[in-house]
GROMACS .gro file of C-alpha atoms in nm:
model
  194
    1UNK     CA    1  10.826  13.241   8.342
    2UNK     CA    2  10.964  12.954   8.136
    3UNK     CA    3  11.117  12.629   8.263
    4UNK     CA    4  11.273  12.538   7.930
    5UNK     CA    5  11.311  12.675   7.580
    6UNK     CA    6  11.400  12.530   7.244
    7UNK     CA    7  11.755  12.563   7.112
    8UNK     CA    8  11.775  12.396   6.772
    9UNK     CA    9  11.583  12.075   6.833
   10UNK     CA   10  11.676  12.037   7.200
   11UNK     CA   11  11.523  12.172   7.518
   12UNK     CA   12  11.747  12.385   7.737
   13UNK     CA   13  11.685  12.522   8.085
   14UNK     CA   14  11.605  12.893   8.097
   15UNK     CA   15  11.744  13.153   8.335
   16UNK     CA   16  11.387  13.190   8.462
   17UNK     CA   17  11.420  12.860   8.645
   18UNK     CA   18  11.727  12.981   8.837
   19UNK     CA   19  11.544  13.304   8.921
   20UNK     CA   20  11.241  13.108   9.040
   21UNK     CA   21  11.464  12.888   9.255
   22UNK     CA   22  11.628  13.194   9.414
   23UNK     CA   23  11.284  13.346   9.481
   24UNK     CA   24  11.160  13.020   9.636
   25UNK     CA   25  11.459  13.014   9.869
   26UNK     CA   26  11.431  13.383   9.957
   27UNK     CA   27  11.056  13.371  10.027
   28UNK     CA   28  11.063  13.024  10.186
   29UNK     CA   29  10.793  12.896   9.952
   30UNK     CA   30  10.664  12.542  10.007
   31UNK     CA   31  10.464  12.483   9.691
   32UNK     CA   32  10.480  12.603   9.331
   33UNK     CA   33  10.183  12.561   9.097
   34UNK     CA   34  10.242  12.580   8.722
   35UNK     CA   35   9.921  12.624   8.524
   36UNK     CA   36   9.921  12.522   8.246
   37UNK     CA   37  10.238  12.321   8.195
   38UNK     CA   38  10.271  12.387   7.822
   39UNK     CA   39  10.290  12.765   7.880
   40UNK     CA   40  10.595  12.715   8.102
   41UNK     CA   41  10.795  12.589   7.805
   42UNK     CA   42  10.890  12.812   7.514
   43UNK     CA   43  10.880  12.653   7.171
   44UNK     CA   44  10.897  12.295   7.296
   45UNK     CA   45  10.705  12.028   7.108
   46UNK     CA   46  10.446  11.899   7.353
   47UNK     CA   47  10.466  11.558   7.181
   48UNK     CA   48  10.846  11.527   7.202
   49UNK     CA   49  10.950  11.291   7.482
   50UNK     CA   50  11.313  11.415   7.489
   51UNK     CA   51  11.207  11.781   7.507
   52UNK     CA   52  10.931  11.732   7.765
   53UNK     CA   53  11.150  11.496   7.969
   54UNK     CA   54  11.425  11.760   7.992
   55UNK     CA   55  11.178  12.026   8.108
   56UNK     CA   56  10.992  11.816   8.365
   57UNK     CA   57  11.316  11.662   8.497
   58UNK     CA   58  11.467  12.006   8.555
   59UNK     CA   59  11.157  12.112   8.743
   60UNK     CA   60  11.170  11.794   8.954
   61UNK     CA   61  11.539  11.850   9.034
   62UNK     CA   62  11.469  12.207   9.143
   63UNK     CA   63  11.181  12.082   9.356
   64UNK     CA   64  11.410  11.827   9.522
   65UNK     CA   65  11.688  12.082   9.583
   66UNK     CA   66  11.443  12.323   9.746
   67UNK     CA   67  11.246  12.051   9.927
   68UNK     CA   68  10.917  12.183   9.791
   69UNK     CA   69  10.614  12.044   9.612
   70UNK     CA   70  10.548  12.134   9.250
   71UNK     CA   71  10.198  12.099   9.111
   72UNK     CA   72  10.188  12.091   8.733
   73UNK     CA   73   9.848  12.144   8.572
   74UNK     CA   74   9.840  11.960   8.241
   75UNK     CA   75   9.549  11.918   8.004
   76UNK     CA   76   9.404  11.590   7.882
   77UNK     CA   77   9.387  11.474   7.524
   78UNK     CA   78   9.063  11.494   7.326
   79UNK     CA   79   8.985  11.123   7.368
   80UNK     CA   80   8.996  11.154   7.748
   81UNK     CA   81   8.656  11.324   7.756
   82UNK     CA   82   8.495  10.980   7.737
   83UNK     CA   83   8.529  10.926   8.111
   84UNK     CA   84   8.840  10.709   8.112
   85UNK     CA   85   9.052  10.729   8.425
   86UNK     CA   86   9.406  10.662   8.306
   87UNK     CA   87   9.723  10.862   8.361
   88UNK     CA   88   9.791  10.837   7.989
   89UNK     CA   89   9.490  11.057   7.918
   90UNK     CA   90   9.720  11.359   7.933
   91UNK     CA   91   9.813  11.546   7.619
   92UNK     CA   92  10.144  11.508   7.446
   93UNK     CA   93  10.453  11.319   7.546
   94UNK     CA   94  10.420  11.038   7.800
   95UNK     CA   95  10.745  11.148   7.965
   96UNK     CA   96  10.556  11.416   8.158
   97UNK     CA   97  10.336  11.163   8.337
   98UNK     CA   98  10.623  10.915   8.362
   99UNK     CA   99  10.827  11.172   8.558
  100UNK     CA  100  10.568  11.259   8.822
  101UNK     CA  101  10.506  11.065   9.142
  102UNK     CA  102  10.137  11.143   9.165
  103UNK     CA  103   9.878  11.239   8.904
  104UNK     CA  104   9.511  11.326   8.937
  105UNK     CA  105   9.247  11.389   8.677
  106UNK     CA  106   8.952  11.625   8.703
  107UNK     CA  107   8.673  11.526   8.465
  108UNK     CA  108   8.311  11.614   8.404
  109UNK     CA  109   8.042  11.356   8.466
  110UNK     CA  110   7.959  11.152   8.158
  111UNK     CA  111   7.607  11.061   8.050
  112UNK     CA  112   7.665  10.699   8.156
  113UNK     CA  113   7.792  10.807   8.498
  114UNK     CA  114   7.487  11.031   8.547
  115UNK     CA  115   7.261  10.728   8.497
  116UNK     CA  116   7.452  10.541   8.767
  117UNK     CA  117   7.363  10.787   9.047
  118UNK     CA  118   7.034  10.899   9.202
  119UNK     CA  119   6.907  11.253   9.167
  120UNK     CA  120   7.138  11.381   8.895
  121UNK     CA  121   6.944  11.649   8.710
  122UNK     CA  122   7.236  11.835   8.551
  123UNK     CA  123   7.540  11.616   8.499
  124UNK     CA  124   7.744  11.917   8.387
  125UNK     CA  125   7.735  12.042   8.748
  126UNK     CA  126   7.949  11.750   8.868
  127UNK     CA  127   8.321  11.678   8.837
  128UNK     CA  128   8.524  11.383   8.962
  129UNK     CA  129   8.877  11.409   9.097
  130UNK     CA  130   9.045  11.073   9.057
  131UNK     CA  131   9.395  10.943   9.119
  132UNK     CA  132   9.542  10.821   8.792
  133UNK     CA  133   9.896  10.760   8.913
  134UNK     CA  134  10.018  10.717   9.269
  135UNK     CA  135  10.365  10.572   9.307
  136UNK     CA  136  10.340  10.543   9.683
  137UNK     CA  137   9.989  10.409   9.728
  138UNK     CA  138   9.754  10.166   9.557
  139UNK     CA  139   9.528  10.320   9.294
  140UNK     CA  140   9.174  10.397   9.401
  141UNK     CA  141   8.874  10.253   9.221
  142UNK     CA  142   8.666  10.569   9.250
  143UNK     CA  143   8.742  10.935   9.279
  144UNK     CA  144   8.580  11.209   9.483
  145UNK     CA  145   8.279  11.379   9.329
  146UNK     CA  146   8.231  11.755   9.356
  147UNK     CA  147   7.930  11.967   9.268
  148UNK     CA  148   7.983  12.306   9.110
  149UNK     CA  149   7.770  12.561   9.294
  150UNK     CA  150   7.724  12.935   9.312
  151UNK     CA  151   7.819  13.093   9.645
  152UNK     CA  152   7.684  13.431   9.755
  153UNK     CA  153   7.951  13.654   9.909
  154UNK     CA  154   7.892  13.914  10.182
  155UNK     CA  155   7.958  14.195   9.930
  156UNK     CA  156   7.657  14.085   9.723
  157UNK     CA  157   7.857  13.913   9.449
  158UNK     CA  158   7.842  13.544   9.376
  159UNK     CA  159   8.123  13.313   9.269
  160UNK     CA  160   8.153  12.961   9.144
  161UNK     CA  161   8.286  12.702   9.384
  162UNK     CA  162   8.294  12.328   9.420
  163UNK     CA  163   8.180  12.127   9.719
  164UNK     CA  164   8.245  11.758   9.785
  165UNK     CA  165   7.940  11.536   9.755
  166UNK     CA  166   7.860  11.172   9.824
  167UNK     CA  167   7.653  11.041   9.536
  168UNK     CA  168   7.409  10.758   9.595
  169UNK     CA  169   7.419  10.475   9.346
  170UNK     CA  170   7.084  10.422   9.177
  171UNK     CA  171   6.909  10.090   9.241
  172UNK     CA  172   6.755   9.858   8.986
  173UNK     CA  173   6.403   9.958   9.091
  174UNK     CA  174   6.446  10.335   9.131
  175UNK     CA  175   6.223  10.409   8.832
  176UNK     CA  176   5.946  10.172   8.944
  177UNK     CA  177   5.639  10.359   9.072
  178UNK     CA  178   5.382  10.219   9.315
  179UNK     CA  179   5.136  10.191   9.026
  180UNK     CA  180   5.385   9.989   8.821
  181UNK     CA  181   5.447   9.755   9.115
  182UNK     CA  182   5.071   9.704   9.165
  183UNK     CA  183   5.022   9.630   8.794
  184UNK     CA  184   5.306   9.376   8.805
  185UNK     CA  185   5.160   9.214   9.117
  186UNK     CA  186   4.817   9.197   8.953
  187UNK     CA  187   4.963   9.044   8.636
  188UNK     CA  188   5.144   8.785   8.847
  189UNK     CA  189   4.827   8.706   9.042
  190UNK     CA  190   4.964   8.846   9.369
  191UNK     CA  191   4.751   9.048   9.608
  192UNK     CA  192   4.892   9.339   9.807
  193UNK     CA  193   5.244   9.202   9.785
  194UNK     CA  194   5.503   9.466   9.870
   0.00000   0.00000   0.00000
């Protein structure tokens, strides 16, 4: 399935999009998920605003005609691995993000973020889902954290899954042991101060 293809140096809509639209109508589908976005476009330059704008606009128009939701999974650029939370962390042309009403980013926990929370033993087991663009609501300061876990199935197999978690922010004195506190009290001339 391709939304658009390259003809010369311009993006054109493919027949696949009309076939998808007919299928959506016939099956009464409410949501279409395209994963990943770049694979839904044949020969288009991911960095070309005119080409990407044509493709994403055609998808949006089809979505509006059919009164459905379209979820487009798009990858982030290499610099986005640093834990930034901006909509412009996506790869390629900015016209893709400019055209959508709502964008979220799923990112692994950074080393700095792991230090911020209590009890994080393996930061690679946590991902954050954050809103990076929301045209109809104010942006959130923090996303929702999820822990990647293994789930045992009744058939004896296990599968990876994510579960939402509430992480507790570490305090300034989390690393202070009772012995350290006693030594500090002794050095300050305090007795049994808690």
